[in-house]
Short mmCIF file of C-alpha atoms and ligand atoms in Angstrom, two decimals:
data_model
loop_
_atom_site.label_atom_id
_atom_site.label_comp_id
_atom_site.label_asym_id
_atom_site.label_seq_id
_atom_site.Cartn_x
_atom_site.Cartn_y
_atom_site.Cartn_z
CA MET A 1 -6.66 1.87 -15.38
CA ARG A 2 -6.79 -0.41 -18.62
CA PHE A 3 -8.51 -3.90 -17.92
CA GLU A 4 -11.22 -4.84 -17.46
CA SER A 5 -13.34 -5.33 -14.40
CA GLU A 6 -14.94 -8.78 -12.68
CA GLY A 7 -18.58 -8.22 -11.71
CA TYR A 8 -18.74 -6.36 -8.43
CA GLU A 9 -20.29 -8.39 -5.31
CA TYR A 10 -19.41 -7.94 -2.08
CA LYS A 11 -18.26 -11.76 -1.58
CA LYS A 12 -15.94 -13.18 1.19
CA ARG A 13 -12.44 -13.92 -0.03
CA VAL A 14 -11.79 -17.35 -1.50
CA THR A 15 -8.38 -18.26 -0.13
CA PRO A 16 -6.71 -21.21 -1.74
CA ASP A 17 -6.35 -24.58 0.99
CA LEU A 18 -2.80 -24.00 1.83
CA SER A 19 -3.01 -25.82 5.13
CA ASP A 20 -0.48 -28.19 4.16
CA LYS A 21 1.79 -25.43 3.69
CA ALA A 22 1.37 -23.96 7.04
CA PHE A 23 4.00 -23.56 9.65
CA ARG A 24 3.24 -26.31 12.47
CA ILE A 25 5.88 -26.98 15.52
CA GLY A 26 7.28 -30.51 14.76
CA ASP A 27 7.55 -30.23 11.03
CA GLY A 28 11.03 -29.05 10.43
CA ARG A 29 9.29 -25.98 8.36
CA ILE A 30 10.35 -23.13 10.93
CA SER A 31 13.45 -24.16 12.09
CA GLY A 32 14.42 -25.00 7.95
CA TYR A 33 13.56 -21.48 7.42
CA LEU A 34 14.78 -19.79 9.91
CA SER A 35 18.07 -21.82 9.93
CA MET A 36 18.15 -20.78 5.88
CA PHE A 37 17.34 -17.34 6.23
CA LEU A 38 19.86 -16.45 9.42
CA GLY A 39 22.36 -18.12 7.40
CA ILE A 40 22.29 -16.23 4.47
CA ILE A 41 21.86 -13.23 6.47
CA SER A 42 24.97 -14.05 8.24
CA LEU A 43 27.08 -14.61 5.20
CA LEU A 44 25.81 -11.70 3.56
CA ALA A 45 26.49 -9.38 6.81
CA VAL A 46 30.11 -11.03 7.06
CA LEU A 47 30.39 -9.86 3.38
CA ALA A 48 29.24 -6.02 4.03
CA TYR A 49 31.76 -6.06 7.00
CA GLN A 50 34.62 -6.93 5.00
CA TYR A 51 34.01 -4.96 2.05
CA PRO A 52 31.91 -1.74 3.48
CA SER A 53 33.07 0.65 0.85
CA TYR A 54 31.37 -1.67 -1.92
CA LEU A 55 28.49 -2.85 0.03
CA THR A 56 27.27 -0.57 2.63
CA THR A 57 25.81 2.98 2.41
CA ALA A 58 27.62 5.80 4.08
CA ASP A 59 24.25 7.50 5.16
CA LEU A 60 23.33 4.61 6.94
CA ARG A 61 26.79 3.72 8.46
CA ALA A 62 26.52 7.22 10.09
CA ALA A 63 23.01 6.03 11.58
CA TYR A 64 23.90 2.37 13.29
CA ASP A 65 26.53 1.17 15.40
CA ALA A 66 28.46 -1.44 13.53
CA GLU A 67 29.95 -3.18 16.77
CA PHE A 68 26.66 -3.36 18.37
CA LEU A 69 25.22 -4.97 15.00
CA GLN A 70 28.26 -7.45 15.40
CA ASP A 71 26.51 -8.58 18.61
CA VAL A 72 23.14 -9.39 16.63
CA LEU A 73 25.22 -10.98 13.74
CA MET A 74 26.75 -13.27 16.67
CA TYR A 75 23.26 -14.31 17.79
CA CYS A 76 22.02 -15.01 14.20
CA MET A 77 25.03 -17.23 13.26
CA TRP A 78 24.54 -19.72 16.59
CA ILE A 79 20.90 -19.80 16.17
CA SER A 80 21.06 -20.38 12.55
CA LEU A 81 23.48 -23.18 13.53
CA GLY A 82 21.29 -24.85 15.96
CA PHE A 83 18.43 -24.57 13.81
CA GLY A 84 19.84 -26.18 11.17
CA LEU A 85 21.08 -28.97 13.45
CA LEU A 86 17.73 -29.14 14.66
CA THR A 87 16.33 -30.05 11.21
CA PHE A 88 18.54 -33.05 11.04
CA ILE A 89 17.39 -33.88 14.98
CA LEU A 90 13.91 -33.99 13.18
CA ASN A 91 14.85 -35.47 10.05
CA LYS A 92 12.67 -33.02 8.13
CA ARG A 93 13.66 -30.30 5.72
CA LYS A 94 17.26 -31.24 5.81
CA ARG A 95 17.92 -29.83 2.72
CA MET A 96 17.23 -26.06 4.20
CA GLY A 97 18.84 -26.90 7.35
CA ALA A 98 22.10 -27.53 5.43
CA THR A 99 21.70 -24.53 3.23
CA GLY A 100 21.75 -22.23 6.76
CA VAL A 101 24.48 -24.28 8.51
CA LEU A 102 26.91 -24.30 5.57
CA CYS A 103 26.20 -20.18 4.79
CA THR A 104 27.03 -19.85 8.30
CA LEU A 105 30.51 -22.26 8.34
CA LEU A 106 31.18 -19.99 5.24
CA ALA A 107 30.55 -17.06 7.54
CA PHE A 108 32.74 -18.43 10.23
CA ALA A 109 35.38 -18.90 7.58
CA LEU A 110 34.96 -15.29 6.06
CA GLY A 111 35.79 -13.60 9.53
CA GLY A 112 32.69 -14.39 11.49
CA TYR A 113 31.39 -11.62 14.11
CA HIS A 114 35.14 -10.44 14.69
CA ILE A 115 35.93 -8.62 11.93
CA PRO A 116 37.66 -5.22 12.94
CA THR A 117 35.40 -1.87 12.19
CA GLY A 118 36.75 1.30 11.59
CA PRO A 119 36.66 4.35 8.93
CA VAL A 120 35.58 3.42 5.82
CA GLU A 121 36.93 4.63 2.59
CA PRO A 122 34.17 6.61 0.76
CA SER A 123 33.06 5.29 -2.67
CA GLN A 124 30.16 7.29 -4.70
CA LEU A 125 28.30 4.03 -5.35
CA SER A 126 27.96 0.78 -3.54
CA PHE A 127 25.13 -1.53 -3.36
CA GLY A 128 23.12 -1.18 -0.32
CA LEU A 129 23.42 -4.40 1.59
CA ASP A 130 23.55 -3.38 4.98
CA TRP A 131 20.15 -1.40 4.16
CA LEU A 132 18.77 -4.76 2.26
CA LEU A 133 19.76 -6.73 5.68
CA LEU A 134 18.24 -4.50 8.17
CA ALA A 135 15.24 -3.61 6.61
CA PHE A 136 14.48 -7.07 6.19
CA VAL A 137 15.09 -8.26 9.36
CA ALA A 138 13.02 -5.30 10.84
CA SER A 139 10.14 -5.36 8.60
CA ALA A 140 9.90 -9.23 8.70
CA ALA A 141 10.08 -8.85 12.58
CA VAL A 142 7.34 -6.14 13.03
CA PHE A 143 5.15 -7.26 10.14
CA ILE A 144 5.14 -10.63 10.58
CA PHE A 145 4.32 -10.27 14.23
CA ILE A 146 1.56 -7.64 13.55
CA GLU A 147 0.10 -9.78 10.87
CA LYS A 148 -0.27 -12.76 13.23
CA VAL A 149 -1.72 -10.70 15.70
CA PHE A 150 -4.17 -8.85 14.03
CA PRO A 151 -4.85 -10.90 10.27
CA LYS A 152 -7.06 -9.66 8.00
CA TYR A 153 -6.72 -13.07 5.95
CA ARG A 154 -6.45 -15.35 9.07
CA GLU A 155 -5.79 -18.31 6.83
CA GLN A 156 -3.27 -16.59 4.88
CA ILE A 157 0.21 -18.14 5.11
CA ILE A 158 3.64 -16.17 5.25
CA THR A 159 4.84 -18.13 2.24
CA ARG A 160 1.94 -17.58 0.23
CA PRO A 161 1.92 -17.77 -3.60
CA GLU A 162 4.77 -15.30 -5.47
CA TRP A 163 6.35 -14.38 -2.28
CA LYS A 164 9.75 -15.46 -3.81
CA LEU A 165 8.74 -12.80 -6.67
CA ASP A 166 7.86 -10.21 -4.29
CA MET A 167 11.27 -11.19 -2.34
CA ILE A 168 13.52 -10.65 -5.60
CA TYR A 169 11.99 -6.89 -5.81
CA PHE A 170 12.49 -6.24 -1.98
CA ILE A 171 16.16 -7.27 -2.60
CA VAL A 172 16.53 -5.23 -5.78
CA ASN A 173 15.07 -2.22 -4.69
CA HIS A 174 16.83 -2.14 -1.46
CA LEU A 175 20.44 -3.28 -2.97
CA LEU A 176 19.89 -0.02 -5.33
CA ILE A 177 19.37 2.60 -2.59
CA THR A 178 22.62 4.37 -2.97
CA VAL A 179 21.91 4.40 -6.81
CA LEU A 180 18.44 5.66 -6.32
CA LEU A 181 19.42 8.53 -4.10
CA LEU A 182 22.14 9.81 -6.54
CA VAL A 183 19.71 9.45 -9.37
CA ALA A 184 17.03 11.40 -7.33
CA ASN A 185 19.43 14.08 -5.86
CA TYR A 186 21.06 14.71 -9.55
CA PHE A 187 17.74 14.94 -10.92
CA PHE A 188 16.40 17.65 -7.93
CA THR A 189 19.59 19.57 -8.72
CA LYS A 190 19.28 20.05 -12.53
CA VAL A 191 15.45 20.55 -12.90
CA PHE A 192 13.85 22.19 -9.52
CA SER A 193 17.25 23.81 -7.58
CA TRP A 194 15.77 26.94 -9.26
CA ALA A 195 12.42 26.57 -7.58
CA ILE A 196 14.01 26.75 -3.86
CA SER A 197 12.84 29.99 -2.17
CA ALA A 198 15.14 30.81 1.01
CA ASP A 199 12.02 32.69 2.43
CA LEU A 200 9.54 29.43 2.26
CA GLN A 201 12.14 27.18 3.76
CA ALA A 202 12.82 29.61 6.74
CA PHE A 203 9.00 30.26 7.19
CA VAL A 204 8.68 26.31 7.07
CA GLN A 205 11.53 26.08 9.86
CA SER A 206 9.95 28.66 12.22
CA GLN A 207 6.91 26.38 12.61
CA PRO A 208 6.80 23.88 15.48
CA LEU A 209 8.21 20.47 14.70
CA TRP A 210 4.31 18.53 14.25
CA LEU A 211 3.22 21.50 11.84
CA GLN A 212 6.66 20.91 9.59
CA VAL A 213 5.66 17.19 9.72
CA ILE A 214 2.02 17.87 8.77
CA MET A 215 3.39 20.21 5.69
CA LEU A 216 5.66 17.58 4.53
CA VAL A 217 2.61 14.75 4.57
CA LEU A 218 0.20 16.82 2.97
CA ALA A 219 2.93 18.18 0.10
CA ALA A 220 4.55 14.66 -0.70
CA ASP A 221 0.58 13.39 -0.81
CA PHE A 222 -0.36 16.00 -3.18
CA VAL A 223 2.35 15.19 -5.86
CA LEU A 224 2.08 11.55 -5.05
CA TYR A 225 -1.64 11.57 -5.70
CA TRP A 226 -1.19 13.25 -9.04
CA SER A 227 1.61 10.97 -10.33
CA HIS A 228 -0.08 7.68 -9.19
CA ARG A 229 -3.15 8.76 -11.03
CA LEU A 230 -1.17 9.45 -14.05
CA TYR A 231 0.43 6.00 -13.83
CA HIS A 232 -3.25 4.76 -13.94
CA GLU A 233 -4.78 7.21 -16.35
CA VAL A 234 -1.95 6.96 -19.54
CA PRO A 235 -1.91 3.69 -21.02
CA SER A 236 1.92 3.46 -21.61
CA LEU A 237 2.85 4.54 -17.85
CA TRP A 238 -0.06 1.75 -16.83
CA ASN A 239 1.84 -0.83 -18.28
CA ILE A 240 4.64 -0.17 -16.14
CA HIS A 241 2.37 0.53 -13.13
CA ALA A 242 0.63 -2.93 -13.65
CA VAL A 243 3.59 -4.57 -12.12
CA HIS A 244 2.93 -3.40 -8.98
CA HIS A 245 -0.96 -4.17 -9.37
CA SER A 246 -0.16 -7.93 -10.34
CA VAL A 247 -0.29 -8.84 -6.51
CA GLU A 248 -3.33 -11.28 -5.65
CA TYR A 249 -1.83 -11.61 -2.13
CA MET A 250 -1.63 -8.65 -0.03
CA ASP A 251 0.90 -8.79 2.94
CA TRP A 252 4.04 -6.65 4.12
CA LEU A 253 5.89 -8.13 1.19
CA ALA A 254 3.66 -7.36 -1.45
CA GLY A 255 4.30 -3.54 -1.66
CA SER A 256 7.84 -4.44 -2.92
CA ARG A 257 6.61 -5.29 -6.34
CA ASN A 258 7.26 -2.32 -8.37
CA HIS A 259 9.01 -2.14 -11.95
CA ILE A 260 12.07 -0.36 -11.64
CA VAL A 261 11.16 2.49 -13.66
CA GLN A 262 8.30 3.19 -11.47
CA THR A 263 10.79 2.95 -8.47
CA PHE A 264 12.98 5.40 -9.78
CA SER A 265 10.18 8.00 -10.64
CA ASP A 266 8.83 7.50 -7.40
CA ARG A 267 12.05 8.06 -5.60
CA ILE A 268 12.41 11.48 -7.79
CA ILE A 269 8.96 12.47 -7.16
CA ALA A 270 8.79 12.23 -3.66
CA ILE A 271 12.21 13.81 -3.07
CA VAL A 272 10.92 17.45 -4.97
CA PRO A 273 8.38 18.36 -2.35
CA LEU A 274 10.76 17.72 0.51
CA TYR A 275 13.73 19.36 -0.89
CA LEU A 276 11.69 22.41 -1.87
CA ILE A 277 9.85 22.91 1.66
CA GLY A 278 13.30 22.57 3.35
CA PRO A 279 12.41 21.75 6.71
CA ASP A 280 14.28 20.71 9.91
CA LYS A 281 16.08 17.70 9.97
CA ALA A 282 13.99 16.37 12.91
CA ALA A 283 10.78 16.82 10.88
CA LEU A 284 12.30 15.17 7.57
CA ASP A 285 13.44 12.23 9.71
CA ILE A 286 9.99 11.72 11.27
CA TYR A 287 8.14 12.06 7.75
CA VAL A 288 10.45 9.53 6.11
CA SER A 289 10.42 6.77 8.86
CA PHE A 290 6.49 7.44 8.84
CA ALA A 291 6.37 7.05 5.11
CA ALA A 292 8.58 4.03 4.96
CA PHE A 293 6.24 2.32 7.88
CA GLN A 294 3.39 3.35 6.13
CA ALA A 295 4.23 1.97 2.68
CA VAL A 296 4.65 -1.62 3.90
CA TYR A 297 1.78 -1.44 6.47
CA VAL A 298 -1.07 -0.35 3.96
CA HIS A 299 -0.20 -3.88 2.18
CA ALA A 300 -0.21 -5.96 5.07
CA ASN A 301 -2.49 -8.43 5.99
CA VAL A 302 -3.50 -6.52 8.84
CA ASN A 303 -6.88 -5.15 10.16
CA ILE A 304 -6.59 -3.15 13.18
CA PRO A 305 -9.56 -1.10 13.68
CA LEU A 306 -8.20 2.52 14.02
CA GLY A 307 -11.45 4.35 14.46
CA PRO A 308 -11.77 8.00 13.20
CA LEU A 309 -8.06 7.69 12.11
CA GLN A 310 -9.21 5.66 9.26
CA TYR A 311 -10.48 9.19 7.92
CA ILE A 312 -7.20 10.71 8.24
CA LEU A 313 -4.48 8.15 7.39
CA VAL A 314 -4.32 5.89 4.70
CA THR A 315 -4.76 2.35 6.11
CA PRO A 316 -4.27 -1.29 4.82
CA LYS A 317 -8.28 -1.41 4.08
CA PHE A 318 -8.22 1.75 2.00
CA HIS A 319 -5.06 0.60 -0.34
CA HIS A 320 -6.33 -2.99 -0.53
CA TRP A 321 -9.39 -1.39 -2.26
CA HIS A 322 -7.12 0.36 -4.60
CA HIS A 323 -5.51 -3.18 -5.39
CA SER A 324 -8.90 -4.63 -6.03
CA SER A 325 -9.92 -5.91 -9.37
CA GLN A 326 -13.57 -4.94 -8.96
CA LYS A 327 -15.12 -2.61 -10.82
CA PRO A 328 -16.12 0.50 -8.62
CA ALA A 329 -12.79 0.28 -6.82
CA ILE A 330 -10.79 0.51 -10.10
CA ASP A 331 -8.94 3.75 -10.42
CA THR A 332 -9.78 4.80 -6.74
CA ASN A 333 -7.73 5.48 -3.60
CA TYR A 334 -4.89 7.30 -5.26
CA SER A 335 -3.08 8.80 -2.01
CA VAL A 336 -0.34 7.66 -0.25
CA HIS A 337 -0.39 9.18 3.19
CA THR A 338 -3.84 10.80 4.05
CA PRO A 339 -7.39 10.07 2.10
CA LEU A 340 -7.85 13.83 1.98
CA PHE A 341 -6.87 14.34 -2.05
CA ASP A 342 -9.03 11.30 -2.93
CA LYS A 343 -11.99 13.04 -1.05
CA LEU A 344 -11.31 16.30 -2.73
CA PHE A 345 -11.19 14.99 -6.40
CA ASN A 346 -13.90 12.68 -6.00
CA THR A 347 -11.72 9.26 -6.04
CA TYR A 348 -12.37 7.88 -2.74
CA HIS A 349 -13.59 4.25 -2.24
CA MET A 350 -14.14 2.95 1.06
CA PRO A 351 -17.08 0.67 1.66
CA LYS A 352 -17.92 0.59 5.58
CA GLU A 353 -17.88 -3.14 6.29
CA HIS A 354 -16.60 -5.16 3.38
CA TRP A 355 -12.81 -5.68 1.77
CA PRO A 356 -12.18 -6.70 -1.75
CA SER A 357 -12.67 -10.16 -2.48
CA HIS A 358 -9.96 -10.15 -5.60
CA TYR A 359 -6.96 -8.57 -5.97
CA GLY A 360 -4.64 -8.15 -9.42
CA THR A 361 -5.35 -7.21 -12.67
CA VAL A 362 -7.58 -8.41 -15.32
CA PRO A 363 -6.00 -9.88 -17.83
CA ARG A 364 -2.96 -11.13 -15.56
CA ILE A 365 0.14 -9.83 -16.64
CA PRO A 366 3.61 -12.32 -16.64
CA ARG A 367 4.54 -13.72 -13.73
CA THR A 368 8.51 -13.74 -13.29
CA PHE A 369 10.94 -10.87 -12.38
CA PHE A 370 12.09 -10.53 -16.22
CA GLN A 371 8.99 -10.88 -17.98
CA GLN A 372 7.64 -8.13 -15.63
CA LEU A 373 11.09 -6.21 -16.53
CA PHE A 374 10.31 -6.00 -20.12
CA TYR A 375 6.34 -6.28 -20.21
CA PRO A 376 5.94 -2.50 -20.10
CA PHE A 377 7.84 -2.22 -23.49
CA SER A 378 6.87 -5.80 -25.12
CA LYS A 379 4.27 -5.33 -28.23
CA GLY A 380 1.88 -7.72 -26.99
CA ASN A 381 0.56 -5.28 -24.39
CA LYS A 382 -0.24 -2.18 -26.68
CA LYS A 383 -3.83 -1.53 -25.97
ZN1 ZN B 401 -2.18 2.16 -8.47
ZN1 ZN B 402 0.00 -0.82 -3.57
#
């Protein structure tokens, strides 16, 4: 990693006093945000139902029940309206409430939760709006709950500094899912398909499910460890990866901050070992679900004591140290799934009691989405 570090000392993290922004019952903030988010989600969901060929992903459509989700949409719309009206009764956060109510009314006008569902005309490229909405609702519900029950930094609020920037990354990365998969599959077919061995795949598939999952975890982690390490040790790659490390407040949304080049390369790199190993679909599904959960979890503002499991699995504490801007932790903890390869290649850093007191890069890099998009290619950052 190419930045200078601050002096190293174990000290308590100093979180800025954001108590005036904390969510309190009665001040309209909870109802305002809920109304606004549910209203926007409802409007986008109705658009996805109206134009499924262009706004939904074929793989996901096969996995969910579109009619059941219309029932969920119905609740979202009425709850958005209810909370929107509440902001007017409370006479606080009326602008948020009005946004929520307006979006929901527009969603009703565009067909609401009664749009007929049926066979969808396939299209090769589409925006993953359904993937974005489902991932957002599920991640927000699960991780905000876990962060509130087992917080590492209790005083850190949901709308911490730069949450809007990370939300933009979350949206962009999820909308591009079909493009990502298409590019990754194309890349694999063109570059690596020669390496597929029918014997190896038959051997893998003859193993019990749990062993196939372990093989996937280890193979993917080995490849991801080295690609991650290259991103740190090659200066031009570091300028791309620095975007991910610019996060100064760790939570469930923070891990979304990735430069688009990194998003594509990670997807391509991760897919290679999975395709070469060629496990049963059930093993692949378990691995992908585990990897998706862990990618968010390790960034979360969470401290759940896992006992001996912390030596087997990458935990929030392990990955928080990777994001630390303090010297002994810099360029350590590259693993994604299990700390094994960091231990093997001498990059393991895990103080027993302490967590980092500072996150981010030194010097800081620009703070808007477009500035960060062009940052790796700008002349000013050559080291
Ligand atoms: Zn890194
Ligand atoms: Zn990270």
